[in-house]
Short mmCIF file of C-alpha atoms in Angstrom, two decimals:
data_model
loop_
_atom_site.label_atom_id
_atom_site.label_comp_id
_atom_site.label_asym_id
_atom_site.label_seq_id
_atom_site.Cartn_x
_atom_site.Cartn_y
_atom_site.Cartn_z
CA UNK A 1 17.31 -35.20 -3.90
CA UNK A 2 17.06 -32.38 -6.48
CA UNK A 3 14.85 -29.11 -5.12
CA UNK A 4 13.19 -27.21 -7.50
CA UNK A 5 13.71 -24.01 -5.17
CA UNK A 6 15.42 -23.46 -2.27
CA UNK A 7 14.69 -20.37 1.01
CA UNK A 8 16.92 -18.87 2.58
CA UNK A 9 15.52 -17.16 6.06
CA UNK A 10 13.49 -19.12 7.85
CA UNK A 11 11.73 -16.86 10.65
CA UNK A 12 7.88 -16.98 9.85
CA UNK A 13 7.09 -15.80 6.55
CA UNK A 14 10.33 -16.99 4.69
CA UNK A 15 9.34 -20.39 6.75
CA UNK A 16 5.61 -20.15 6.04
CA UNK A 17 6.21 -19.85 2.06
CA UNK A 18 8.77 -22.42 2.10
CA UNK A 19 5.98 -24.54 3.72
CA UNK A 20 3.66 -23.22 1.14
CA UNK A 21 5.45 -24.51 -1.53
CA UNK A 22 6.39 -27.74 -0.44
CA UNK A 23 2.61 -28.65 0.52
CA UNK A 24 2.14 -27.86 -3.30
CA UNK A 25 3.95 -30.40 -4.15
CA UNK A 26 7.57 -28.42 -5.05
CA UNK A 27 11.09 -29.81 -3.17
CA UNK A 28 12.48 -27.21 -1.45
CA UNK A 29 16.08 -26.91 -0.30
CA UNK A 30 16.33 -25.06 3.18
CA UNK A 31 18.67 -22.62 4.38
CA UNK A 32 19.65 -20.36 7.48
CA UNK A 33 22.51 -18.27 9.00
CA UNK A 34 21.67 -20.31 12.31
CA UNK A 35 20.85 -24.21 11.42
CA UNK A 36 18.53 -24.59 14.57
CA UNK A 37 15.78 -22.69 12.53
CA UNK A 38 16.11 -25.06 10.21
CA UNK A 39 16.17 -28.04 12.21
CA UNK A 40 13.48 -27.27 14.29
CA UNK A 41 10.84 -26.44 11.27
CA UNK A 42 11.86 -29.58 9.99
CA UNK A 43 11.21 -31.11 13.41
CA UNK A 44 7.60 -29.53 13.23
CA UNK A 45 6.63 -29.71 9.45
CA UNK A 46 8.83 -31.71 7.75
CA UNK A 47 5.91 -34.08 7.11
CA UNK A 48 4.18 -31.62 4.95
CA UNK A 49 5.91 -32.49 1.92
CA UNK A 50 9.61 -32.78 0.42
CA UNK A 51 12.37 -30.39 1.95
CA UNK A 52 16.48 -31.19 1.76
CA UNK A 53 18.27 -29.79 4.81
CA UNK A 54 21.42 -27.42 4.13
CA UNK A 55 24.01 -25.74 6.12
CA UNK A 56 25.48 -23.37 4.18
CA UNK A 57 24.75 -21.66 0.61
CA UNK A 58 26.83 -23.53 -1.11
CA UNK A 59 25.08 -26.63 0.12
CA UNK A 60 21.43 -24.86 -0.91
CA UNK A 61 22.76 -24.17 -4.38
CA UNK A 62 24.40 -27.25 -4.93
CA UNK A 63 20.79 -28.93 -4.50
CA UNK A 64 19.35 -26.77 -6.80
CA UNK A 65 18.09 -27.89 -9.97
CA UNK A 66 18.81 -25.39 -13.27
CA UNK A 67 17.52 -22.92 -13.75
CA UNK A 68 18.32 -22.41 -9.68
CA UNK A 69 15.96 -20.56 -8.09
CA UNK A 70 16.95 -18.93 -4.25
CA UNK A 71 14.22 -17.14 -2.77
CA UNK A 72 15.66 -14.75 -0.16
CA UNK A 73 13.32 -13.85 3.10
CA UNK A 74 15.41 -11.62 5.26
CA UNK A 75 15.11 -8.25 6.69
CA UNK A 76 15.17 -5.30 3.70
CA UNK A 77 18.12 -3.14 3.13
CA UNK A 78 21.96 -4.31 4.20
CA UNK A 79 20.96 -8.22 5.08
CA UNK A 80 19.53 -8.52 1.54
CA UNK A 81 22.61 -7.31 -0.39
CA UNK A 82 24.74 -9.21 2.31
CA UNK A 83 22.97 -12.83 1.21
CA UNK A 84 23.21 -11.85 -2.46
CA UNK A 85 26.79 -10.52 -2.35
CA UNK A 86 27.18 -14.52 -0.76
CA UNK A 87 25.09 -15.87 -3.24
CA UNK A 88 26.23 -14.47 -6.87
CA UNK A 89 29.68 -15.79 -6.74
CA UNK A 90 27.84 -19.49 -6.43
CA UNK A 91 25.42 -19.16 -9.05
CA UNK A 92 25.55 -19.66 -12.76
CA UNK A 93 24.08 -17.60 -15.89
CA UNK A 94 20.12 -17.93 -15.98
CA UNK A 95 19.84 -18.79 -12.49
CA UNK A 96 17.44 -16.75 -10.35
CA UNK A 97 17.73 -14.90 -7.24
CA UNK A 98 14.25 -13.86 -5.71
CA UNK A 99 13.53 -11.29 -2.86
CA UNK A 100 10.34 -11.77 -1.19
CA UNK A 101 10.80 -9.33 1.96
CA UNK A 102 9.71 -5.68 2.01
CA UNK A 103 12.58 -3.81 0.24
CA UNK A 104 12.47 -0.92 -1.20
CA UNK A 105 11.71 -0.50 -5.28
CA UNK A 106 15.19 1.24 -5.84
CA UNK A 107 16.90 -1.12 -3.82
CA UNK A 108 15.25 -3.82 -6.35
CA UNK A 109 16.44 -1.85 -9.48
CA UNK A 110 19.82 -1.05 -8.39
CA UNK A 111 20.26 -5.16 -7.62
CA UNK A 112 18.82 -6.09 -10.56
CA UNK A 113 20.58 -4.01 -12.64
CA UNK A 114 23.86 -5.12 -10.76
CA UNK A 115 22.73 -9.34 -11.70
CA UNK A 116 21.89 -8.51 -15.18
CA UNK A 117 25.36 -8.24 -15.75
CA UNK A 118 26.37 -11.38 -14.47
CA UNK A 119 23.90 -13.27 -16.61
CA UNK A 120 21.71 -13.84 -13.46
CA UNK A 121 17.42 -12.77 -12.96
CA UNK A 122 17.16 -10.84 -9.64
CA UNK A 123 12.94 -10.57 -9.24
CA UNK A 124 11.77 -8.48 -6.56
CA UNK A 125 8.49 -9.96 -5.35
CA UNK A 126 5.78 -8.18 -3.32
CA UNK A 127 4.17 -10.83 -1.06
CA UNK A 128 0.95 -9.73 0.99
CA UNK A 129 -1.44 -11.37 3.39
CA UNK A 130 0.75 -11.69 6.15
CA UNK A 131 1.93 -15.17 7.93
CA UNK A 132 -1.14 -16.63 7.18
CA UNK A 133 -1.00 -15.44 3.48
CA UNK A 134 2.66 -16.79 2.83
CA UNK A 135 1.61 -20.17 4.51
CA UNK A 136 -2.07 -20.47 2.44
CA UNK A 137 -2.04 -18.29 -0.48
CA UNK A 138 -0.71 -14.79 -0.39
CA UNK A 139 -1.65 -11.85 -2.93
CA UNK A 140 1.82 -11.94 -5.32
CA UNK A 141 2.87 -9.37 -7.52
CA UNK A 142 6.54 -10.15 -9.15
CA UNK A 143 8.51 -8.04 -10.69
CA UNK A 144 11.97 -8.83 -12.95
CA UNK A 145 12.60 -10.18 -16.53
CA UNK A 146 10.06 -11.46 -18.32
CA UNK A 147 12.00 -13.86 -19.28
CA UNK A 148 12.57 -15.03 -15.14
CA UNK A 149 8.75 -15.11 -15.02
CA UNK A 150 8.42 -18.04 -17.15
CA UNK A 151 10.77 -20.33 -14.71
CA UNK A 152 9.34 -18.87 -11.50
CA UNK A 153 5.92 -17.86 -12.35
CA UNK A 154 4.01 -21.25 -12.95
CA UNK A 155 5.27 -21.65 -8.88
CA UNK A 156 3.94 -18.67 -8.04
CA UNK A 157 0.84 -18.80 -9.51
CA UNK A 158 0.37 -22.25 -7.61
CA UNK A 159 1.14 -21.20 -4.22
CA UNK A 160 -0.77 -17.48 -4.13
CA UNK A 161 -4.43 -16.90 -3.10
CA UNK A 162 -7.20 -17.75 -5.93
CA UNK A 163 -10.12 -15.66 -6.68
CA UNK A 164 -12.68 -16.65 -8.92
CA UNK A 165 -10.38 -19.88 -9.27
CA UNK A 166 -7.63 -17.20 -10.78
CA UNK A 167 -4.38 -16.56 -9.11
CA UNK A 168 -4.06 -13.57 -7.38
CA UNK A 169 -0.61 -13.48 -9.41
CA UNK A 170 0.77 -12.32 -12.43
CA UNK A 171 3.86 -10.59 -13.51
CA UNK A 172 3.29 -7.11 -13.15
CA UNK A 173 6.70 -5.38 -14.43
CA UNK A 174 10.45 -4.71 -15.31
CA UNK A 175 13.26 -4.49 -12.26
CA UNK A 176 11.22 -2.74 -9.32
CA UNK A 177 7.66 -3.19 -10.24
CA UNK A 178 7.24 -5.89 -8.28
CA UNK A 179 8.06 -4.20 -4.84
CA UNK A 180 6.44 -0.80 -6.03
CA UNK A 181 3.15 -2.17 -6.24
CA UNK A 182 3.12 -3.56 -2.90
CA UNK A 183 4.88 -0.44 -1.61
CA UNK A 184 1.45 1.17 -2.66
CA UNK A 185 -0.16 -1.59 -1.75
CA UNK A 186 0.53 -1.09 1.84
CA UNK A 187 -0.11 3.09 0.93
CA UNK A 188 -3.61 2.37 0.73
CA UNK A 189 -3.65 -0.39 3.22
CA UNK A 190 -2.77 2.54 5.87
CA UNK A 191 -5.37 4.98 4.82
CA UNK A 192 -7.65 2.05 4.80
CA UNK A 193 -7.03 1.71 8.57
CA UNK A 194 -6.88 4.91 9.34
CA UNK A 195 -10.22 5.70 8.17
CA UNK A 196 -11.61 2.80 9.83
CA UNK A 197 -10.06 4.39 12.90
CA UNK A 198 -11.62 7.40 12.23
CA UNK A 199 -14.93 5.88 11.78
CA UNK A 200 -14.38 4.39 15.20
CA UNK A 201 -13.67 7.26 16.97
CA UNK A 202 -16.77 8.69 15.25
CA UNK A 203 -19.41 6.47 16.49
CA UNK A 204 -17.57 6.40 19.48
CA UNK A 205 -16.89 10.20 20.62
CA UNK A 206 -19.75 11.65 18.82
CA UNK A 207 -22.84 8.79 18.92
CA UNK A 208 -21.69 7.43 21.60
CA UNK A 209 -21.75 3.51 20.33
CA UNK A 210 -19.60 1.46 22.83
CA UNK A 211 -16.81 -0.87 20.93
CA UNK A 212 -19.22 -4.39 21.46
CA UNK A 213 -22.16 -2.20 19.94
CA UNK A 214 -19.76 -1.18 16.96
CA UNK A 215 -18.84 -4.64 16.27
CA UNK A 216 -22.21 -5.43 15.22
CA UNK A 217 -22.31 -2.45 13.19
CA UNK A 218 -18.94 -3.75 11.48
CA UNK A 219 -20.33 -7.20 10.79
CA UNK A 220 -23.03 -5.25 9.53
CA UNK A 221 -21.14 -3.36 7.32
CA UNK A 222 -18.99 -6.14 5.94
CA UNK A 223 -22.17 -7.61 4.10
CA UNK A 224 -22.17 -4.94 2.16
CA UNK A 225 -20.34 -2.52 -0.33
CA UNK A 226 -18.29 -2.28 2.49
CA UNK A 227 -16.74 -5.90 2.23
CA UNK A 228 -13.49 -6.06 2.74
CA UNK A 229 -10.98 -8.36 5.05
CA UNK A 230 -10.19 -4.65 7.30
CA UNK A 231 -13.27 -4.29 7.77
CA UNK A 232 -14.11 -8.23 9.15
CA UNK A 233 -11.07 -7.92 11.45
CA UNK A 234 -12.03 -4.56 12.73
CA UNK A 235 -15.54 -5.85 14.35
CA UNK A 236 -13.27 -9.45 15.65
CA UNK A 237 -11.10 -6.35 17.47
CA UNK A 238 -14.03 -3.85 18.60
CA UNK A 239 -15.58 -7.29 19.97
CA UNK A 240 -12.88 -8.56 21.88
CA UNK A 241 -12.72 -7.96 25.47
CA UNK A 242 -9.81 -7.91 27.99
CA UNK A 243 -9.27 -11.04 29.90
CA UNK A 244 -7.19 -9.04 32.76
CA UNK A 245 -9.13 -5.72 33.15
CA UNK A 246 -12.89 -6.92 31.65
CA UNK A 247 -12.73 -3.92 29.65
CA UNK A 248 -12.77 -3.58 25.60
CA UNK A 249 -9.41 -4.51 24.52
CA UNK A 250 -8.95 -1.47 22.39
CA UNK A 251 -9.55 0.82 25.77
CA UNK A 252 -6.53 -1.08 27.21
CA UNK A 253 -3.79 -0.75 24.19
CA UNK A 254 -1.86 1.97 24.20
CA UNK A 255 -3.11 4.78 21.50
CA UNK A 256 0.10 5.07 19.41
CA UNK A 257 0.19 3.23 16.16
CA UNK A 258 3.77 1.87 14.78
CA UNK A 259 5.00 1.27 11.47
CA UNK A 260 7.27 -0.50 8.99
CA UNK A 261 8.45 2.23 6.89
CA UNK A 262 6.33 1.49 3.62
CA UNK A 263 3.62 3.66 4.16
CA UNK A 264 6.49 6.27 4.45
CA UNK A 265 7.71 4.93 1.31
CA UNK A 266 4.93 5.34 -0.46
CA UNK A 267 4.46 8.87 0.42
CA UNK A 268 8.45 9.92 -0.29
CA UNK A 269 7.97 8.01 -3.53
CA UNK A 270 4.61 10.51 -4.64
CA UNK A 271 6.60 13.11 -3.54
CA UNK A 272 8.95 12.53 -6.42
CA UNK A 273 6.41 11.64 -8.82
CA UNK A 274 4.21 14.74 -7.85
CA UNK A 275 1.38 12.26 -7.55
CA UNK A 276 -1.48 13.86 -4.84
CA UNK A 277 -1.73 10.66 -2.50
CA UNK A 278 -3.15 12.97 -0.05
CA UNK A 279 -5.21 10.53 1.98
CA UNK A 280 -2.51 7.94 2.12
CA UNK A 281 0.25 10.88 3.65
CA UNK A 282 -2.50 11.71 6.34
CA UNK A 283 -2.81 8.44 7.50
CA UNK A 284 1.19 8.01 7.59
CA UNK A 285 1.61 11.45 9.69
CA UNK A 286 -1.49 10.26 11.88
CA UNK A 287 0.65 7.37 13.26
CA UNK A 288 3.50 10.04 13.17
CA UNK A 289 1.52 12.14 15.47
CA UNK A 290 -0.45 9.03 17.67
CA UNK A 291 3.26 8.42 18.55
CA UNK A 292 3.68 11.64 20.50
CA UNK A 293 3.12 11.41 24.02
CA UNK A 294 4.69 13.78 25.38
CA UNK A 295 3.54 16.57 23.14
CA UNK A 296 0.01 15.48 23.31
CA UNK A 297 -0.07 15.25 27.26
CA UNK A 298 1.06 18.83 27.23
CA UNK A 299 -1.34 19.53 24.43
CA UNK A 300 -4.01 18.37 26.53
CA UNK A 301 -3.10 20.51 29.46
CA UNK A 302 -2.75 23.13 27.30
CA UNK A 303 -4.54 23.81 24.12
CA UNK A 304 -7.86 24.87 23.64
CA UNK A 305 -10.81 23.09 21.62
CA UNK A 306 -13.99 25.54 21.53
CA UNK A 307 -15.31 22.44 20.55
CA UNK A 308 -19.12 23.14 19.23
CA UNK A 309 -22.38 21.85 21.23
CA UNK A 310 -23.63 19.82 18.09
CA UNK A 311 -26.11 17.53 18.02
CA UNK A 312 -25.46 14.34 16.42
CA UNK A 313 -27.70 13.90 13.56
CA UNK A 314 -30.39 10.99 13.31
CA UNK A 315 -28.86 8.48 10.17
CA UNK A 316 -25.28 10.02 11.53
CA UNK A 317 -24.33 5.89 11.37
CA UNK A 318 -25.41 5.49 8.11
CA UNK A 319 -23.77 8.72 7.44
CA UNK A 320 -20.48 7.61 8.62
CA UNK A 321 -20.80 4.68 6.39
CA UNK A 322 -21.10 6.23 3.30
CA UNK A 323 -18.36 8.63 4.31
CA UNK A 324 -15.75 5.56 4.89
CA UNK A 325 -16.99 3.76 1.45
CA UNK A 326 -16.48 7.31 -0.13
CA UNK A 327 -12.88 7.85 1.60
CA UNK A 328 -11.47 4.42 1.11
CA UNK A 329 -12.72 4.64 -2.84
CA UNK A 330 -10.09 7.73 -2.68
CA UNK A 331 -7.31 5.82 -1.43
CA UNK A 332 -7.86 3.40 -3.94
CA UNK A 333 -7.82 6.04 -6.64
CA UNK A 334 -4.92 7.70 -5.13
CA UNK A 335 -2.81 4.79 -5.36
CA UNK A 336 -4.07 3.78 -8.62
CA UNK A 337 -3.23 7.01 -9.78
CA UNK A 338 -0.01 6.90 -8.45
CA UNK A 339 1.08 3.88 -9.90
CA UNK A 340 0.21 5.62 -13.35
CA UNK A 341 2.49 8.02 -12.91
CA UNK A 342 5.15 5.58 -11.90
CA UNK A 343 4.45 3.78 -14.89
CA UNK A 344 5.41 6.39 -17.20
CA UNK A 345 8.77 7.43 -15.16
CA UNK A 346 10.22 3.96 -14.64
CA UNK A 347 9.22 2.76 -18.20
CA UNK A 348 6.86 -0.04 -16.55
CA UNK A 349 4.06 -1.45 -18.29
CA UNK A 350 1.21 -1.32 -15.50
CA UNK A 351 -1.42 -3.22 -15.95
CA UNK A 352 -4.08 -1.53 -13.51
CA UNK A 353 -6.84 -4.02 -13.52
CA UNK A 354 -4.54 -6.75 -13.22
CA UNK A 355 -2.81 -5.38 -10.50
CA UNK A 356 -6.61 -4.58 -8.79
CA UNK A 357 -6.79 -8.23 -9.80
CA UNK A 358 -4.05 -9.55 -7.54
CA UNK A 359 -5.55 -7.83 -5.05
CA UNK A 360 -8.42 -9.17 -4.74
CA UNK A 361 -7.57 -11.99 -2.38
CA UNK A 362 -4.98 -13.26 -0.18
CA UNK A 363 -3.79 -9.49 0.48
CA UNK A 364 -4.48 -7.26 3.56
CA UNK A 365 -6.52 -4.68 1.62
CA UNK A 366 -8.68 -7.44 -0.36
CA UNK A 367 -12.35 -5.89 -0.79
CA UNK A 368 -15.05 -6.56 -2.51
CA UNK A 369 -15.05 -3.16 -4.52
CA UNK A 370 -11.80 -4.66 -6.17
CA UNK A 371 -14.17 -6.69 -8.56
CA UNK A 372 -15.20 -3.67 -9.92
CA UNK A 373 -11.82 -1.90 -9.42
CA UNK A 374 -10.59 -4.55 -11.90
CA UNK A 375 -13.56 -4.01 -14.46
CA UNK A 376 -13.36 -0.31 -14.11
CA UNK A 377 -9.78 -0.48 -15.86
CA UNK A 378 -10.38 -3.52 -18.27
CA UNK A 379 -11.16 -2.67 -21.95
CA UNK A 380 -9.53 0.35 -24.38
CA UNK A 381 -11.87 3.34 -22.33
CA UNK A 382 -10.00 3.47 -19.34
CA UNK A 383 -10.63 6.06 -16.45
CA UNK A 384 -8.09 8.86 -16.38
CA UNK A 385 -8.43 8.53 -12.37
CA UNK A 386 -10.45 5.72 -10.62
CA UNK A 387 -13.47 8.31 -9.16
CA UNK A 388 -14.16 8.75 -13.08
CA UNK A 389 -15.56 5.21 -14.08
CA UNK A 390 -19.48 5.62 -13.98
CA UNK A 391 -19.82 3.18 -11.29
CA UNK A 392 -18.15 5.14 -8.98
CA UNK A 393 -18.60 8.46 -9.86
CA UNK A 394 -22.17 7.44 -9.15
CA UNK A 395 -21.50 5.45 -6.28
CA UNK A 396 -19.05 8.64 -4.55
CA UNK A 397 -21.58 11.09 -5.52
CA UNK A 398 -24.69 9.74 -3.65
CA UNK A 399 -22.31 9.47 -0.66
CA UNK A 400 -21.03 13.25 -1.07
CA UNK A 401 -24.13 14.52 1.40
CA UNK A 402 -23.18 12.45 4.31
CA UNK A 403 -19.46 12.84 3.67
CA UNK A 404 -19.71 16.62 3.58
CA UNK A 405 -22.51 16.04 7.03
CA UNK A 406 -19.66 14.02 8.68
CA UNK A 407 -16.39 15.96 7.99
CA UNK A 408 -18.50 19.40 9.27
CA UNK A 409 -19.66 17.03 12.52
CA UNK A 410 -16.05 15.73 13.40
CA UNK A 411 -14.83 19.45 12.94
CA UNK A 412 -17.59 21.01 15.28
CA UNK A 413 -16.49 18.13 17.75
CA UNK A 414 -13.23 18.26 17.57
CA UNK A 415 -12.67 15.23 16.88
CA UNK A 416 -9.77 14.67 14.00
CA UNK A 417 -10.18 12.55 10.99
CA UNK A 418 -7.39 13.80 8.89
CA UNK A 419 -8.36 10.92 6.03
CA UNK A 420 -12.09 11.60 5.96
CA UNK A 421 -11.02 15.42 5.23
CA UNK A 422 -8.24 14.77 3.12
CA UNK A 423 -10.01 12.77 0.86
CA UNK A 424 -12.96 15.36 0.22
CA UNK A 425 -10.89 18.13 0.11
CA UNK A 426 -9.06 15.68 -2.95
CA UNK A 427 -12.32 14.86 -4.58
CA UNK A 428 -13.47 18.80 -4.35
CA UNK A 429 -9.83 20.06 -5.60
CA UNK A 430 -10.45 17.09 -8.76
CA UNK A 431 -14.00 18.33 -9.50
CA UNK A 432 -13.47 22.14 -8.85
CA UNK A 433 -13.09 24.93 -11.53
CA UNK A 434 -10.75 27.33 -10.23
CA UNK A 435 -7.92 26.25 -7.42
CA UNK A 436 -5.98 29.05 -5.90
CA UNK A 437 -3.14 28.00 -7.50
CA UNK A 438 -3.40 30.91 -9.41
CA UNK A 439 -2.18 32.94 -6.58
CA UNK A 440 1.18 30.90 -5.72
CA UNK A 441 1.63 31.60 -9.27
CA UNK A 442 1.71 34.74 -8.95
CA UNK A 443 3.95 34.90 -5.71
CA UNK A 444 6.53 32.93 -6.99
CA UNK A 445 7.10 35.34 -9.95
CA UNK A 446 6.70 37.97 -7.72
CA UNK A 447 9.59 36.88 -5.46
CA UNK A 448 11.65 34.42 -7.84
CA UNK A 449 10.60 35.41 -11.35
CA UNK A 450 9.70 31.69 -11.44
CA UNK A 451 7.17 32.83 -14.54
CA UNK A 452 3.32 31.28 -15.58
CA UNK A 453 1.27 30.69 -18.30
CA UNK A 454 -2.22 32.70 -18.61
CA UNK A 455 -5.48 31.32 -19.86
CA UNK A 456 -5.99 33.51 -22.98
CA UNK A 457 -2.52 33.76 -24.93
CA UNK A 458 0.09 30.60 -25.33
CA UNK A 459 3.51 30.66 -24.18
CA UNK A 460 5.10 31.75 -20.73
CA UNK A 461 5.08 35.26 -18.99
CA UNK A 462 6.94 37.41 -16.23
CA UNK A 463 5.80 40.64 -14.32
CA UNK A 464 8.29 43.05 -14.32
CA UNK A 465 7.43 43.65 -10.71
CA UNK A 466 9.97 45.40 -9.34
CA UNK A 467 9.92 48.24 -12.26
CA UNK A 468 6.62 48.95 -14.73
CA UNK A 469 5.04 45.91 -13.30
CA UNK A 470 4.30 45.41 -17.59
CA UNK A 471 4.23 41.78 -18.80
CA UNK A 472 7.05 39.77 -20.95
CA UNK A 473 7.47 37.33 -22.48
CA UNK A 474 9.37 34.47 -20.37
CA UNK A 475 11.84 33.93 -23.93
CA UNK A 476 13.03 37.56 -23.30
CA UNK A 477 14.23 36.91 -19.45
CA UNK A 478 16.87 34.55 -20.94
#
């Protein structure tokens, strides 16, 4: 039997897509370093549509038909290039090598650079929804040739999540694209969670609103502008109760959140772009700092709060909602933003409202608000930043009150919401007239005759600080 596409790594997601696409009605040729994971998902799903067993790669390519295409679905980094340093010397020109894990963008590039060479299509792929998404429809955003898409994409397209009967996939870019846009897709999936952890520990430490009496409010919430698959899951987890103990499950988990790296990523990755994802580093260093025990167990032997005696306002629920809606539209626009900039340094051709578009099912931060995320950005007037498009500069503004009501509350309390502050302090520094930036101007010429520009004249300037403290021209310092 010929496959049309054969997987290689078969723990649960690479086995979950391969399932995917067989139950679509593709062939696919299966492959792992140990045969027992093969055997056994055969043993368990091999009735859900056409797969050809293999042993080795050379077996897997052999059943290939041409153009082959080898998705790869191992661990990022060293295993990756490992399997393709195995694979290249197999394949022939045209054929395609796909990596659906979590690698990193540059990773992507450098590999696909390396393939071009040999006549072969290495596509990065971004794959989000988790084991559930790679066995019913994840959110897919590919990256590679163009010319790769048209061989791999009609696949793609078939086996990814559907909204509005569309597939939430579409070729969104040259060499790394693909994995950059789910790097900042999982950005803003962690100051999405964040915030909804903050929200928590709002009703919670300052209303006093037990986690079974929040999940109501969550289900509440999820009718509404709110809508989003976070926000379901959150109220199934505030609602669940401990078999063992009796007691709300999250009062029994440990309080220290881990991580994958790509939140990281994403915030190393603005660094070098000079893009202000704010909100998205805050929720990144929040896990950072959830994750130290020891420090915070002397910290809490040792620091002191002052906390305020403030009394909660009446609507402070209400409040808090608008402040979430208000702080998650910012991490939105942050990584929107972001990939902007990205855009113009790697020479990709973003689409934003198709890549809002992808998002809008299958994928861990699917919302309702990414309807309008995608019409914001459709059409030749598009928003310079996200928090500019009338509907939600209207939408943010209404909510500015209880934002502003909420941040001063958690700060009188004592209680930290690093994203909720973050985010206003980044709509404020947007919307503001003067920033002090002014001032590190001026110290940095001061100390390292770095120079700056002034509002009235054109061209660059130093202070002579040091001697007549007069003003030249930055031309005559060279």
């Amino acid at each position: 039997m010929s496959a049309q596409i054969g997987v290689t790594g078969l723990a649960v997601m690479g086995a979950n897509l391969a399932r995917n696409l067989a139950r679509n009605g593709y062939t696919v040729a299966l492959h792992n370093r140990s045969v027992e994971k093969t055997d056994a998902l055969l043993a368990k799903h091999g009735d859900e549509g056409d797969f050809v067993r293999t042993e080795t790669l050379q077996e897997l390519v052999d059943s290939l038909e041409k153009p082959r295409r080898v998705l790869i679905m191992v661990k990022a980094g060293a295993p990756v290039d490992a399997v393709v340093d195995q694979l290249v010397p197999l394949l022939e020109e045209g054929d395609i090598v796909i990596d659906a894990g979590n690698s990193h963008f540059a990773d992507t590039r450098r590999r696909e650079a390396a393939l071009a060479e040999k006549g072969l299509h290495f596509v990065g792929v971004g794959v989000s929804g988790g084991e559930e998404g790679a066995l019913n429809g994840p959110s897919i955003m590919p990256g590679g040739s163009k010319k790769s898409y048209e061989a791999l994409g009609p696949m793609l397209e078939k086996i990814s999540a559907k909204a509005d009967g569309e597939p939430c996939c579409a070729w969104v870019g040259t060499d790394g694209a693909g994995h950059f846009v789910k790097m900042v897709h999982n950005g803003i999936e962690y100051a999405d969670m964040q915030v909804i952890g903050e929200a928590y520990d709002l009703l919670r430490s300052a209303a006093g609103l037990e986690p079974a009496e929040q999940s109501e409010i969550f289900e509440e919430w999820n009718k509404g502008e709110l809508s989003s698959f976070l926000i379901e899951i959150t109220a199934e987890v505030l609602a669940h109760v401990d078999a063992k103990t009796g007691k709300p499950f999250v009062d029994v988990v440990v309080d220290a959140a881990g991580q994958k790296g790509t939140g990281r990523w994403t915030v190393q990755s603005a660094l070098d772009l000079g893009s202000p994802v704010s909100g998205i580093a805050e929720s990144v260093f929040a896990r950072g700092i959830s994750s130290q025990a020891e420090q915070r167990a002397i910290a809490q032997e040792t620091l002191a709060g002052h906390e305020a005696s403030v009394e909660v306002p009446d609507g402070f629920v209400e409040d808090v909602r608008q402040a979430l809606y208000a702080s998650k539209l910012v991490s939105y626009a942050q990584g929107l933003d972001m990939l902007g900039s990205a855009a113009k340094e790697y020479g990709w051709d973003l689409r934003l409202d198709e890549i809002a578009s992808l998002w809008r099912a299958g994928c861990i931060i699917r919302a309702a608000l990414l309807k309008d995320i995608t019409a914001a950005y459709k059409g030749d007037s598009k928003p310079a930043n996200l928090l500019f498009a009338p509907a939600f500069a209207e939408s943010i503004a209404a909510a500015v009150p209880a934002w502003r009501r909420v941040v001063s509350t958690a700060v009188q309390l004592g209680i930290p919401v690093p994203v909720f502050s973050s985010s206003l302090a980044y709509y404020d520094a947007l919307r503001r007239k003067r920033l002090p930036a002014a001032v590190i101007q001026g110290q940095r010429d001061l100390f390292g005759a770095h120079t700056y520009q002034r509002v009235d004249t054109e061209g660059t300037f130093h202070t002579l600080w040091g001697e007549d403290r007069s003003e030249i021209s930055a031309v005559d310092t060279h």
